[in-house]
Amino acid sequence: MYRTLSALALVLFAGTSHAEMAPRDGWSVTPTTKSYDALIDDVKRAAKANKMGVVTQAGPTGAAANRGVTIPGNRVIGLFNNLYAVEVLGLSTPAMIEAPIRVYVTENDDETATLSYKLPSTVFAPYMAEAGPELERIAGELDAIFADISAQATQ
């Protein structure tokens, strides 16, 4: 019975269309004409050009394919720079849970891709009262860097 229900759920999931990323408060969401793989490569290049390291990468697409399940491309890429990490840590130990800042590359139904991320100022907002104006300054700098990364990667 369990296998039958699992198979039915898989068929229903595989047959449904996924929702594409939509604009939301505190986020940057940029649809592109690029393919999923091209956008991932361009995000990495733009991050390096803006002195941000690729710290983490994760996504279910490859693992799902290994199980015989096809899902749209879906990759989270964590970006940060140790100079900012040391500064943030000096202001608020709890705020470091937010590093690296993640960008999200999603494949659309038409085989294009979208780049999305929470603005660093949104990510660090819960820690501003504790950390003070220096964290606000850092978050503003990171907002500008991530905007540059997005602009470079999506053009």
Short mmCIF file of C-alpha atoms in Angstrom, two decimals:
data_model
loop_
_atom_site.label_atom_id
_atom_site.label_comp_id
_atom_site.label_asym_id
_atom_site.label_seq_id
_atom_site.Cartn_x
_atom_site.Cartn_y
_atom_site.Cartn_z
CA MET A 1 0.00 0.00 0.00
CA TYR A 2 2.81 2.43 0.94
CA ARG A 3 4.57 1.80 -2.39
CA THR A 4 1.36 2.40 -4.30
CA LEU A 5 0.78 5.70 -2.52
CA SER A 6 4.41 6.73 -3.03
CA ALA A 7 4.21 5.93 -6.73
CA LEU A 8 0.94 7.85 -7.05
CA ALA A 9 2.42 10.86 -5.27
CA LEU A 10 5.45 10.76 -7.57
CA VAL A 11 3.26 10.66 -10.69
CA LEU A 12 1.13 13.54 -9.43
CA PHE A 13 4.19 15.61 -8.49
CA ALA A 14 5.99 14.95 -11.77
CA GLY A 15 2.89 15.86 -13.78
CA THR A 16 2.29 19.22 -12.16
CA SER A 17 3.80 22.49 -13.20
CA HIS A 18 5.99 24.25 -10.65
CA ALA A 19 5.47 27.80 -9.57
CA GLU A 20 8.09 30.22 -10.84
CA MET A 21 9.65 32.74 -8.48
CA ALA A 22 7.58 35.87 -8.03
CA PRO A 23 8.61 39.24 -6.60
CA ARG A 24 8.33 39.48 -2.83
CA ASP A 25 9.19 42.02 -0.15
CA GLY A 26 12.86 42.09 0.80
CA TRP A 27 13.95 40.01 -2.18
CA SER A 28 15.52 40.62 -5.55
CA VAL A 29 13.94 38.40 -8.22
CA THR A 30 15.32 38.67 -11.75
CA PRO A 31 14.00 36.45 -14.55
CA THR A 32 16.49 36.00 -17.40
CA THR A 33 16.63 34.57 -20.89
CA LYS A 34 19.61 32.44 -19.86
CA SER A 35 19.56 28.71 -19.35
CA TYR A 36 19.79 27.31 -15.84
CA ASP A 37 23.38 26.08 -16.29
CA ALA A 38 24.51 29.33 -17.92
CA LEU A 39 23.05 31.40 -15.09
CA ILE A 40 24.80 29.27 -12.46
CA ASP A 41 28.13 29.76 -14.26
CA ASP A 42 27.52 33.50 -14.61
CA VAL A 43 26.61 33.86 -10.92
CA LYS A 44 29.91 32.23 -9.95
CA ARG A 45 31.87 34.47 -12.34
CA ALA A 46 30.10 37.60 -11.10
CA ALA A 47 30.67 36.62 -7.47
CA LYS A 48 34.39 36.20 -8.09
CA ALA A 49 34.55 39.52 -9.94
CA ASN A 50 32.95 41.16 -6.88
CA LYS A 51 35.37 39.48 -4.43
CA MET A 52 32.76 37.13 -3.01
CA GLY A 53 33.59 33.47 -2.59
CA VAL A 54 31.30 30.58 -3.41
CA VAL A 55 31.05 29.06 0.07
CA THR A 56 28.24 26.53 -0.41
CA GLN A 57 26.10 24.99 -3.12
CA ALA A 58 23.07 22.77 -2.73
CA GLY A 59 20.07 21.68 -4.72
CA PRO A 60 17.79 18.69 -5.13
CA THR A 61 17.92 18.42 -8.93
CA GLY A 62 20.87 16.04 -9.29
CA ALA A 63 19.88 13.84 -6.36
CA ALA A 64 16.33 13.62 -7.68
CA ALA A 65 17.63 12.61 -11.12
CA ASN A 66 19.71 9.85 -9.49
CA ARG A 67 16.42 8.52 -8.09
CA GLY A 68 14.73 8.71 -11.50
CA VAL A 69 12.75 11.85 -10.66
CA THR A 70 12.93 14.82 -13.02
CA ILE A 71 12.45 18.24 -11.44
CA PRO A 72 13.33 21.71 -12.71
CA GLY A 73 16.84 23.00 -12.03
CA ASN A 74 17.11 24.34 -8.52
CA ARG A 75 20.38 25.52 -6.93
CA VAL A 76 21.17 27.55 -3.83
CA ILE A 77 24.63 29.16 -3.88
CA GLY A 78 26.05 30.66 -0.70
CA LEU A 79 28.29 33.69 -1.25
CA PHE A 80 30.39 35.59 1.26
CA ASN A 81 33.77 37.15 1.94
CA ASN A 82 35.79 36.47 5.10
CA LEU A 83 36.44 40.18 5.60
CA TYR A 84 32.70 40.71 6.08
CA ALA A 85 32.41 37.56 8.18
CA VAL A 86 34.97 38.83 10.68
CA GLU A 87 33.26 42.24 10.83
CA VAL A 88 29.79 40.77 11.34
CA LEU A 89 31.05 38.34 13.96
CA GLY A 90 32.62 41.22 15.86
CA LEU A 91 29.22 42.92 16.00
CA SER A 92 26.86 40.01 16.58
CA THR A 93 27.64 36.34 17.06
CA PRO A 94 24.01 35.35 16.30
CA ALA A 95 24.05 37.28 13.01
CA MET A 96 26.69 34.92 11.61
CA ILE A 97 24.03 32.22 11.27
CA GLU A 98 23.00 34.18 8.17
CA ALA A 99 26.36 33.81 6.43
CA PRO A 100 26.83 32.97 3.68
CA ILE A 101 24.16 35.01 1.95
CA ARG A 102 22.33 32.68 -0.43
CA VAL A 103 21.34 33.27 -4.03
CA TYR A 104 18.80 31.00 -5.66
CA VAL A 105 18.87 29.90 -9.31
CA THR A 106 15.66 28.30 -10.51
CA GLU A 107 14.77 26.85 -13.88
CA ASN A 108 11.55 28.12 -15.42
CA ASP A 109 8.99 26.17 -17.49
CA ASP A 110 10.35 27.72 -20.70
CA GLU A 111 13.92 26.53 -19.88
CA THR A 112 15.09 30.01 -18.91
CA ALA A 113 16.29 30.70 -15.38
CA THR A 114 15.62 33.19 -12.59
CA LEU A 115 18.08 34.58 -10.06
CA SER A 116 16.61 35.40 -6.64
CA TYR A 117 18.00 36.33 -3.26
CA LYS A 118 16.98 37.95 -0.01
CA LEU A 119 18.56 41.38 0.27
CA PRO A 120 21.42 41.30 2.80
CA SER A 121 19.76 44.21 4.63
CA THR A 122 16.66 42.01 5.00
CA VAL A 123 18.70 39.02 6.11
CA PHE A 124 20.55 41.00 8.79
CA ALA A 125 17.57 43.14 9.88
CA PRO A 126 16.75 41.01 12.96
CA TYR A 127 20.22 41.74 14.38
CA MET A 128 20.40 45.49 13.76
CA ALA A 129 19.21 46.57 17.23
CA GLU A 130 21.82 44.36 18.90
CA ALA A 131 24.70 45.12 16.53
CA GLY A 132 24.11 48.81 15.90
CA PRO A 133 24.77 51.04 12.92
CA GLU A 134 27.92 49.20 11.81
CA LEU A 135 25.87 46.15 10.85
CA GLU A 136 23.53 48.44 8.94
CA ARG A 137 26.56 49.83 7.07
CA ILE A 138 27.82 46.32 6.25
CA ALA A 139 24.38 45.20 5.11
CA GLY A 140 24.17 48.25 2.85
CA GLU A 141 27.56 47.45 1.31
CA LEU A 142 26.46 43.85 0.79
CA ASP A 143 23.19 45.04 -0.79
CA ALA A 144 25.26 46.95 -3.37
CA ILE A 145 27.63 44.01 -3.98
CA PHE A 146 24.79 41.55 -4.44
CA ALA A 147 23.01 43.98 -6.77
CA ASP A 148 26.22 44.14 -8.84
CA ILE A 149 26.53 40.36 -8.86
CA SER A 150 22.91 40.05 -9.96
CA ALA A 151 23.28 42.69 -12.68
CA GLN A 152 26.44 41.09 -14.06
CA ALA A 153 25.10 37.53 -13.88
CA THR A 154 21.74 38.28 -15.46
CA GLN A 155 22.79 40.50 -18.38
#
